[in-house]
Coordinates of C-alpha atoms and ligand atoms in Angstrom, one line a residue:
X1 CA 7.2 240.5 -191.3
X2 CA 7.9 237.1 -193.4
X3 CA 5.0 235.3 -193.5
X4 CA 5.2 231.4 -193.4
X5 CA 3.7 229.8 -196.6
X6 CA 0.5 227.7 -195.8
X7 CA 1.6 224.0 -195.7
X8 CA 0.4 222.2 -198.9
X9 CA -1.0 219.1 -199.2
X10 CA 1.2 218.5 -202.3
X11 CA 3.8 216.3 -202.7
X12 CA 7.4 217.5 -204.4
X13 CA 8.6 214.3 -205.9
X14 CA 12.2 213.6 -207.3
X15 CA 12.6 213.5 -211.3
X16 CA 13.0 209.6 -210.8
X17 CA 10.1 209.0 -208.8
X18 CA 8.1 211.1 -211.1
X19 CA 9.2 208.5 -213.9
X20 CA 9.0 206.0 -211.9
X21 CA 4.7 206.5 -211.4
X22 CA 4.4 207.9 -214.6
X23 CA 5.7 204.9 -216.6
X24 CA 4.4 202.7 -213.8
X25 CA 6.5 199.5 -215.1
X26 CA 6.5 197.2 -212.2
X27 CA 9.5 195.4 -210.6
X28 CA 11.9 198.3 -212.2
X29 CA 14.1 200.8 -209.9
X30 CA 14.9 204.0 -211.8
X31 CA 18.1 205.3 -210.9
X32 CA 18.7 208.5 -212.5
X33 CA 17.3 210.3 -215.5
X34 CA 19.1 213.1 -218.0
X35 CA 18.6 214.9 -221.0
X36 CA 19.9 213.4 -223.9
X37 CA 19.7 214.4 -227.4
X38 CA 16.5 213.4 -228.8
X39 CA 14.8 212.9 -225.5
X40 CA 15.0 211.8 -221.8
X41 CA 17.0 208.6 -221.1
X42 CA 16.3 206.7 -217.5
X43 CA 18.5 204.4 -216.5
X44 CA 16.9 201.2 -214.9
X45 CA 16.9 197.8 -213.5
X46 CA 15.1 194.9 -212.5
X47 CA 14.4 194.8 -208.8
X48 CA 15.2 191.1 -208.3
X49 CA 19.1 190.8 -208.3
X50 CA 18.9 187.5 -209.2
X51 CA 18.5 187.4 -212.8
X52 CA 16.0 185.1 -214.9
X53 CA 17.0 183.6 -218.2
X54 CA 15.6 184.9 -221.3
X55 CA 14.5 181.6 -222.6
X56 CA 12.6 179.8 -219.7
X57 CA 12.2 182.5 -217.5
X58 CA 13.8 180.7 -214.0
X59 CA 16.1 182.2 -211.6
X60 CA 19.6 182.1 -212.2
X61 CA 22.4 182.7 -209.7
X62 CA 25.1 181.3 -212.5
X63 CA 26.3 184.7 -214.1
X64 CA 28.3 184.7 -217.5
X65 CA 28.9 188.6 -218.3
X66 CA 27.4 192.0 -218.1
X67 CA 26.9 193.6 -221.7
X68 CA 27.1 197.1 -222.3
X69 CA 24.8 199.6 -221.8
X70 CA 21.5 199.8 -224.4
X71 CA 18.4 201.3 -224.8
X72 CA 14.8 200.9 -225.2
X73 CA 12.6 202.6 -226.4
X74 CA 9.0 203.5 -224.5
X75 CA 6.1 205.8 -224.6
X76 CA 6.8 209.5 -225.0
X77 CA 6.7 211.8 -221.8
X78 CA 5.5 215.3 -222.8
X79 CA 6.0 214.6 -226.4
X80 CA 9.7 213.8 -225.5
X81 CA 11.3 210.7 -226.6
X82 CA 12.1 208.3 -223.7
X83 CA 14.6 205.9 -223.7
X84 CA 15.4 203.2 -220.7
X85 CA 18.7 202.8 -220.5
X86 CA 20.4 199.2 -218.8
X87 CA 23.6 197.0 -219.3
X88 CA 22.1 193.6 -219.4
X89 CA 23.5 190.5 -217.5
X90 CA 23.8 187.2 -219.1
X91 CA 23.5 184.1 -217.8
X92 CA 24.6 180.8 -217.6
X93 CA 21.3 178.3 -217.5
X94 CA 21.0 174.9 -217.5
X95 CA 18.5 174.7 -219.9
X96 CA 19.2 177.5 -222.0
X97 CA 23.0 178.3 -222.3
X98 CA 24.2 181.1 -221.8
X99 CA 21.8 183.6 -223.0
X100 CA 20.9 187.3 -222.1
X101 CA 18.5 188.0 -218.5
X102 CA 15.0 188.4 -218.9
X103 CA 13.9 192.3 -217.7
X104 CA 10.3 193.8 -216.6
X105 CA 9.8 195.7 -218.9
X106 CA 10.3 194.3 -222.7
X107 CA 10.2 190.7 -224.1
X108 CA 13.4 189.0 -224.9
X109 CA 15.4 190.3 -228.3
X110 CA 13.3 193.8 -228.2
X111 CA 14.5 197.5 -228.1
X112 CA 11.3 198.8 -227.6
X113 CA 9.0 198.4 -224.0
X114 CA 5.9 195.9 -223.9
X115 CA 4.1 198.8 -223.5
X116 CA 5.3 200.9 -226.2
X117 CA 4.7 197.9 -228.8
X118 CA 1.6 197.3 -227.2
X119 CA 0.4 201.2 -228.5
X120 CA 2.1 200.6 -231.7
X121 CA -0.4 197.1 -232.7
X122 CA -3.1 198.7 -230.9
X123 CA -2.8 202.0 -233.3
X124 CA -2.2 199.8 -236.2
X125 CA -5.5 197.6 -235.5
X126 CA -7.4 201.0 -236.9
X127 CA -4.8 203.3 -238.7
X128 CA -2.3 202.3 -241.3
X129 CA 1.3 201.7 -241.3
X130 CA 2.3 205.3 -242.4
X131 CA 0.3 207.0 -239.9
X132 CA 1.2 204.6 -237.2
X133 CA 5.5 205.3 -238.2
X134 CA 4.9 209.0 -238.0
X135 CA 2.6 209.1 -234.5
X136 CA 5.0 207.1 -232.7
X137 CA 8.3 207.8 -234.5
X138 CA 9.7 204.6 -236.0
X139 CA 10.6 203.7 -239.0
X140 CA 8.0 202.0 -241.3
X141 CA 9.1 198.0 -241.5
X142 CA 9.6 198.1 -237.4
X143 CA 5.7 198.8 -237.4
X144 CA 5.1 195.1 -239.0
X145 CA 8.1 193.3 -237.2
X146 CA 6.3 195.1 -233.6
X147 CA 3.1 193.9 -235.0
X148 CA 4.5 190.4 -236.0
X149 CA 5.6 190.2 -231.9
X150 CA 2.5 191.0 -230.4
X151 CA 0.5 189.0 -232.4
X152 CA 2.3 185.9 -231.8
X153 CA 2.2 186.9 -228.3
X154 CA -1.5 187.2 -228.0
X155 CA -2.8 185.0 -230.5
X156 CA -4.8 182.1 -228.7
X157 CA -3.4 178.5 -228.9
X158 CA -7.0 176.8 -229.4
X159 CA -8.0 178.7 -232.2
X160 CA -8.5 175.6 -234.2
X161 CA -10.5 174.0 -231.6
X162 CA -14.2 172.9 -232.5
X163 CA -14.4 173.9 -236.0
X164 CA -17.1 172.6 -238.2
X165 CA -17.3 175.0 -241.3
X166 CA -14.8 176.6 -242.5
X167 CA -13.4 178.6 -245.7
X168 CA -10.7 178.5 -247.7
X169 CA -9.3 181.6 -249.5
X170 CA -6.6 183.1 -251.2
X171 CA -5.4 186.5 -251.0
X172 CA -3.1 187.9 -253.5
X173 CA -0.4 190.6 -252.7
X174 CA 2.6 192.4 -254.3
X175 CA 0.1 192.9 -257.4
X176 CA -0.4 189.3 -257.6
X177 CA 2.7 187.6 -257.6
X178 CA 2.4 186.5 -254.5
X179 CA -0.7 184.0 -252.2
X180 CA -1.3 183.7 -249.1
X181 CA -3.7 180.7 -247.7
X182 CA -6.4 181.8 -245.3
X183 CA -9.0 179.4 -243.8
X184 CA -12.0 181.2 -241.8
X185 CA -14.0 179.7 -239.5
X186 CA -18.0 180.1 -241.1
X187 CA -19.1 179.9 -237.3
X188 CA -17.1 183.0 -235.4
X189 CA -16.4 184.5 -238.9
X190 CA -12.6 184.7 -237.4
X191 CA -9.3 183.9 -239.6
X192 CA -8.0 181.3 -237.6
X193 CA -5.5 180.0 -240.1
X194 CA -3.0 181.8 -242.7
X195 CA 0.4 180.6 -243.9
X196 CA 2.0 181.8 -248.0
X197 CA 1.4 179.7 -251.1
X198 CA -1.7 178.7 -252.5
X199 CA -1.2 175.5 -253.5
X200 CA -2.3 171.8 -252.4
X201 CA 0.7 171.4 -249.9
X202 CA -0.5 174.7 -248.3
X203 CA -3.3 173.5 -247.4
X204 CA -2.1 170.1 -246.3
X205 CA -0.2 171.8 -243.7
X206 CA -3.6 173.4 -242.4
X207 CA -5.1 169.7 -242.4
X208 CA -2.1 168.2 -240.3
X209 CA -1.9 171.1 -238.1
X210 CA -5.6 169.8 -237.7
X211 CA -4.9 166.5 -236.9
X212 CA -7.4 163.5 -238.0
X213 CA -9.7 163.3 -235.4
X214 CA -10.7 167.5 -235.9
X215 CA -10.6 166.9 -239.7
X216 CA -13.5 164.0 -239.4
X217 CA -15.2 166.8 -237.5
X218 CA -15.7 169.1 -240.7
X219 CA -19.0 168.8 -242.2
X220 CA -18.3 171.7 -244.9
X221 CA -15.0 173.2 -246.4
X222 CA -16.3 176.4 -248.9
X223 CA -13.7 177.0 -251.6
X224 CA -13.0 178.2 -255.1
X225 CA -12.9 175.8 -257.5
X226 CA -9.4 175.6 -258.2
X227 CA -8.1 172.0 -257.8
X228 CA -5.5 172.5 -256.2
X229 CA -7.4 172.9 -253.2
X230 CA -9.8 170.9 -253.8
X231 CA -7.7 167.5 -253.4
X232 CA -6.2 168.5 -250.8
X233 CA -9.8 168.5 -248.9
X234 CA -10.9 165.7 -250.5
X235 CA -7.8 163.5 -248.7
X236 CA -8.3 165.1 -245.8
X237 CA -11.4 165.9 -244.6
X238 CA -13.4 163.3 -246.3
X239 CA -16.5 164.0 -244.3
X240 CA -16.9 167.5 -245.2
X241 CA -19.6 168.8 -248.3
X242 CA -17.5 170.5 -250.6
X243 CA -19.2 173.6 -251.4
X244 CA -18.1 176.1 -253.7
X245 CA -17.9 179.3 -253.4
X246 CA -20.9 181.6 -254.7
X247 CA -18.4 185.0 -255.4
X248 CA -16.4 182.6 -257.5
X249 CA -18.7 180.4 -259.9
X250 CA -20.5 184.4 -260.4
X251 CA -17.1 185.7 -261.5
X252 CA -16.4 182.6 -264.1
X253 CA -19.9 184.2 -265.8
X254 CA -19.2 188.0 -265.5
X255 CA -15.5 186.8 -267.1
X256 CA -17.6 185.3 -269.7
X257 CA -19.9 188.2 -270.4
X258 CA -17.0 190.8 -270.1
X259 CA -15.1 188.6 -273.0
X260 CA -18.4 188.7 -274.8
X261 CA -18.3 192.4 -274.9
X262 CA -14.9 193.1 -275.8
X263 CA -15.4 190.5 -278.8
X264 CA -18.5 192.6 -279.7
X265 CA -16.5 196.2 -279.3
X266 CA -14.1 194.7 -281.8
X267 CA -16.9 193.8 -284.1
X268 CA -17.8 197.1 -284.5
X269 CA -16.8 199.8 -287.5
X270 CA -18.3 202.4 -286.1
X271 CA -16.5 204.5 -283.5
X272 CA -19.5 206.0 -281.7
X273 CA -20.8 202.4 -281.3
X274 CA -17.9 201.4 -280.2
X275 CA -17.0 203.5 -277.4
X276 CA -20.6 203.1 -276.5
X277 CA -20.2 199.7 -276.2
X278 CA -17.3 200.2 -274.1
X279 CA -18.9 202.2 -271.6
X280 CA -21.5 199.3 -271.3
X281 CA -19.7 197.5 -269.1
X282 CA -20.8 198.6 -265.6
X283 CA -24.4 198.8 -266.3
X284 CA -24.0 195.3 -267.7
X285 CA -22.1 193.8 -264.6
X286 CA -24.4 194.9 -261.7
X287 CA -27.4 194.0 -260.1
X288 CA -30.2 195.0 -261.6
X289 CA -31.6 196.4 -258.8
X290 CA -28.3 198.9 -258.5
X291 CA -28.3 200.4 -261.3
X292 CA -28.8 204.1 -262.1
X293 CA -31.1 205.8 -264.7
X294 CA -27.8 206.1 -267.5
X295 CA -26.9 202.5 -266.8
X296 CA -30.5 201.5 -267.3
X297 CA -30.2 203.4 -270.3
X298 CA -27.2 201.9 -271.9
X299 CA -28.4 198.3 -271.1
X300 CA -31.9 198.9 -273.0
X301 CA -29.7 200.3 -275.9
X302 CA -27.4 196.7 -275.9
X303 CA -30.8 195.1 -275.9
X304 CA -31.8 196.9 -279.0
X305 CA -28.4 197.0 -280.4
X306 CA -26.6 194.0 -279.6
X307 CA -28.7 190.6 -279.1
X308 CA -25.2 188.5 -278.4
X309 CA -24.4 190.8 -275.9
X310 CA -27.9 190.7 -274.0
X311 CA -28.3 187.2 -274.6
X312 CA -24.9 186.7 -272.4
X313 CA -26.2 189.6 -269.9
X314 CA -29.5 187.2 -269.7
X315 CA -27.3 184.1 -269.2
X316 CA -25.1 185.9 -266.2
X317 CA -28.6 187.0 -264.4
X318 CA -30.2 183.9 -264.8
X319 CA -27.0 182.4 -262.8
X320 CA -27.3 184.8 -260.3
X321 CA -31.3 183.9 -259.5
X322 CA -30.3 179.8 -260.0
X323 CA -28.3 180.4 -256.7
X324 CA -30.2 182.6 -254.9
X325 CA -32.6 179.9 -255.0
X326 CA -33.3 178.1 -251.7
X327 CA -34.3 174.5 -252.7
X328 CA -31.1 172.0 -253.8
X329 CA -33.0 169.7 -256.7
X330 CA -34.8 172.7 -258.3
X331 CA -30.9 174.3 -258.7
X332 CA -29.9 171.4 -259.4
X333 CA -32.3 171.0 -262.7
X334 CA -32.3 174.5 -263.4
X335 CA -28.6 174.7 -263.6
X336 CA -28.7 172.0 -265.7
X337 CA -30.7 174.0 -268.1
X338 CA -28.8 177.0 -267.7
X339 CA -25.9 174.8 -268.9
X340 CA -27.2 173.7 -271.6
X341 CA -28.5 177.0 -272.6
X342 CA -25.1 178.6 -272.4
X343 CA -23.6 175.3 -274.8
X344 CA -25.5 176.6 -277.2
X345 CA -25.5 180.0 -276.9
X346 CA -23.3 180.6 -279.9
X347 CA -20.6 182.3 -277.1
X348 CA -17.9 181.0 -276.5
X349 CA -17.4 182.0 -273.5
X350 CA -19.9 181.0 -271.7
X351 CA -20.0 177.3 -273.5
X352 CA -16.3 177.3 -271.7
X353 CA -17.9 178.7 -268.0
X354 CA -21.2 176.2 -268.4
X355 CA -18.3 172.7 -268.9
X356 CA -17.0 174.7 -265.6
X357 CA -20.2 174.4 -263.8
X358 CA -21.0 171.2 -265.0
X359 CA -17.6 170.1 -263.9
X360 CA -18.5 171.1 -259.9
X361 CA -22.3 170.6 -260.4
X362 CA -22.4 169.0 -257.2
X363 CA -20.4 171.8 -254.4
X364 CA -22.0 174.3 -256.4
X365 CA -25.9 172.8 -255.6
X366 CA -24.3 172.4 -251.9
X367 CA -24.2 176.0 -251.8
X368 CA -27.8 176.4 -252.6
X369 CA -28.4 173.4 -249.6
X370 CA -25.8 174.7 -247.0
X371 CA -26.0 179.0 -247.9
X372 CA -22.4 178.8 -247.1
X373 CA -20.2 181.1 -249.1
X374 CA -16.8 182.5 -248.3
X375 CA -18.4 186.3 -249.2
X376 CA -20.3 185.6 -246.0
X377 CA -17.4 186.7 -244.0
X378 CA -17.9 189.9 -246.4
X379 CA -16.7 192.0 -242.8
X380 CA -13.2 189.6 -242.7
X381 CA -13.0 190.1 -246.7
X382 CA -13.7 194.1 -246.4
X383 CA -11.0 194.2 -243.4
X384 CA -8.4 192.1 -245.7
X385 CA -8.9 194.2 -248.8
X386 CA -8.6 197.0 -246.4
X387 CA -4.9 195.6 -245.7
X388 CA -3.6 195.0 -248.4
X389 CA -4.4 198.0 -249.5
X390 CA -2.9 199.7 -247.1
X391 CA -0.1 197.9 -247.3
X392 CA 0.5 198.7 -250.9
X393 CA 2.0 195.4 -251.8
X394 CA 4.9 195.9 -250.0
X395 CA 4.4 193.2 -247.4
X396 CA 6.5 190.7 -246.6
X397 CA 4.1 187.3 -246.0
X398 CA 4.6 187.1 -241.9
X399 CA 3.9 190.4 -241.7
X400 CA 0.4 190.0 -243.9
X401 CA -0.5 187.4 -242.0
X402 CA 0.2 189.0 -238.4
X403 CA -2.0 192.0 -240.1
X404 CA -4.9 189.7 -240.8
X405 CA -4.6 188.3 -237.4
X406 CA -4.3 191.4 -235.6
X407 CA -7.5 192.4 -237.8
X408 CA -9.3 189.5 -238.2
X409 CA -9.2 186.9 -235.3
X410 CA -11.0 188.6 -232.5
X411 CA -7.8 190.2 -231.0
X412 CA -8.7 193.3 -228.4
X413 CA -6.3 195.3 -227.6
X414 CA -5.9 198.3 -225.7
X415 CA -3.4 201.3 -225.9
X416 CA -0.8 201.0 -222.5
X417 CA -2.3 203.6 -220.0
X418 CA -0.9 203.9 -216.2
X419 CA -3.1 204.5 -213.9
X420 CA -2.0 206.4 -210.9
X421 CA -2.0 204.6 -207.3
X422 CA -1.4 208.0 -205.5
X423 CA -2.8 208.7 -201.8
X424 CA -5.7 211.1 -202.2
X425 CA -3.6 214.8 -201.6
X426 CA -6.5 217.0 -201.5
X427 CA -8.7 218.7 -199.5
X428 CA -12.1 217.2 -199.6
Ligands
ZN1 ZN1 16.7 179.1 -219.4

């Protein structure tokens, strides 16, 4: 006797219907799906048969051609590549020309899906370019240029609204030959400006982007103390304290004691001497506070050893407690002192680094009023280093900069997920 199966309360769906809810891209009709080479190809298209232009985005009934068939690329299904497959109309707009119909599912002059580029920047928010290529198989450079996309998809328009304190930086890549210009806003901690070249026209184009009436807003601009820079502030935002930058009037003295040292090393006859001299110069640039038992060691025996040398070692930490000082006048005299010290030092050096300090006496004092410092935004510095690292110095500008962005401005992102609208199926 044949028994009749019990009736299921599953649904058997059609290959294309099965797409259709897995990929869940709305306004799209799948048609038919095959087995290609490398993966699954679906062909689609837009619901609405009257096409919108791919520049404005109206409806328009004024057809030009049909272009052959292509593909784009979108999330894998089962590991399998899938590709949507569609011969795109052109159009004739008014506004436009004649330019190539707008479709659901990827922005205009793409081959990959919104979705699929949205998983790429996501990924690439966290993990770097390498293991971002090889996890969603494409080729290296397509990673920045889908980056690049998104970013100036999502990026806010007002990001330069109601700034008060800000930063200016430069960032080095392709082993210093090349500068980008960042500016970071002290308040959020965000990068909400970045463009190449480090010069005074860079930043000009941050101060007209700007415009006048948000310039006479600033009330403090931290910055290095290269010039270059620093007129560029000065004719525009006249109302803002320059204050210079803590990390960078330190480094002017480590520079100085490091040239000390190497003077000393080749001072010396002695080979042993030497070398230990040589090793010196970690315990001599930290903080005291960080050092380990060996460093502690060495820096006793430069003390015994080498008074030239400790005298600059002196000179560097006494720098470093002048600015961790709280109260502008006292800095202000004691730096003073510390210059004058440093004149007559008998190093060269650091005579050089104290006509420096003299020379920006006043941003460098503002730092002890305002505690304002670019390393501040130590989390948006850590997360740039992190970059270009990453990035091995093979970055083109645009794509450094959509990097920092997509790093450093407060951009959330999520990977693409589909969520499934299905009628409940089973027993309860
Ligand atoms: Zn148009």
């Amino acid at each position: 006797m044949v028994t009749t199966p019990p009736t299921t309360t599953s649904e058997t769906v059609r290959a294309t219907t099965l797409l259709k809810k897995a990929i869940g891209i709305k306004y799209t009709l799948f048609e038919r799906v095959e087995f290609a080479r490398n993966g699954l190809v679906c062909d689609v298209r837009p619901t609405t048969t009257v096409p919108r232009c791919g520049g404005c985005g109206r409806k328009v009934r004024q057809l030009y051609d049909r272009r052959e068939p292509r593909l784009w690329r979108h999330l894998d299904v089962a590991g399998m590549k899938l590709h949507l497959r569609y011969a795109l109309r052109r159009v004739d707009c008014r506004r436009c020309g004649v330019t190539s119909e707008l479709v659901p599912w990827a922005v205009p002059g793409s081959w990959f899906t919104e979705a699929f580029e949205q998983t790429v920047t996501y990924l690439a928010q966290a993990a770097s370019k390498t293991v971002v290529a090889s996890m969603m198989r494409v080729a290296w450079a397509t990673v920045g240029t889908i980056v690049q996309r998104v970013v100036e998809r999502m990026l806010p328009g007002d990001r330069l609204e109601g700034l008060t304190a800000i930063g200016v930086d430069e960032l080095s890549y392709r082993k210093h030959h090349e500068y980008v210009t960042i500016v970071t806003d002290h308040v959020s901690g965000r990068v909400v400006w970045a463009r190449p070249g480090k010069n005074a026209d860079t930043l000009r184009l941050f101060f007209e982007e700007l415009g006048k009436e948000r310039c006479a807003k600033l009330s403090a601009v931290t910055v290095d103390m290269s010039q270059a820079y620093i007129t560029a502030i000065k004719e525009s935002a006249p109302n803002a304290t320059l204050v210079f930058d803590r990390f960078h009037v330190q480094r002017l003295v480590h520079d100085a004691l490091d040239a000390v040292r190497r003077a000393e090393v080749r001072e010396l006859d002695e080979p042993d001497e030497r070398q230990a001299l040589k090793k010196s110069r970690f315990a001599l640039q930290k903080n005291p506070w960080n050092l380990t038992d060996i460093e502690r060691t060495k820096l006793v025996e430069v003390q015994r050893a080498n008074r030239r040398l400790y005298r600059g070692y002196l000179l560097k930490e006494t720098l470093a407690a002048i600015l961790d000082r709280r109260q502008p006048n006292v800095a202000r005299n004691k730096l003073i002192e510390w210059v004058s010290w440093a004149k007559h030092s008998q190093l060269e050096p650091f005579a050089k680094a104290a006509r420096t300090i003299l020379g920006h006496l006043d941003g460098i004092v503002a730092y002890v009023a305002t505690g304002l410092s670019n390393g501040r935004a130590e989390g948006t510095n850590g997360k740039i280093r992190t970059i270009t690292r990453r990035s091995f110095g093979l970055h083109s500008a645009r794509s450094l900069i959509a990097m920092i962005f997509l790093c450093c401005s407060g951009l959330t992102l999520r990977p693409a997920q589909t969520t499934l609208a299905l009628p409940c199926t089973h027993p309860t």
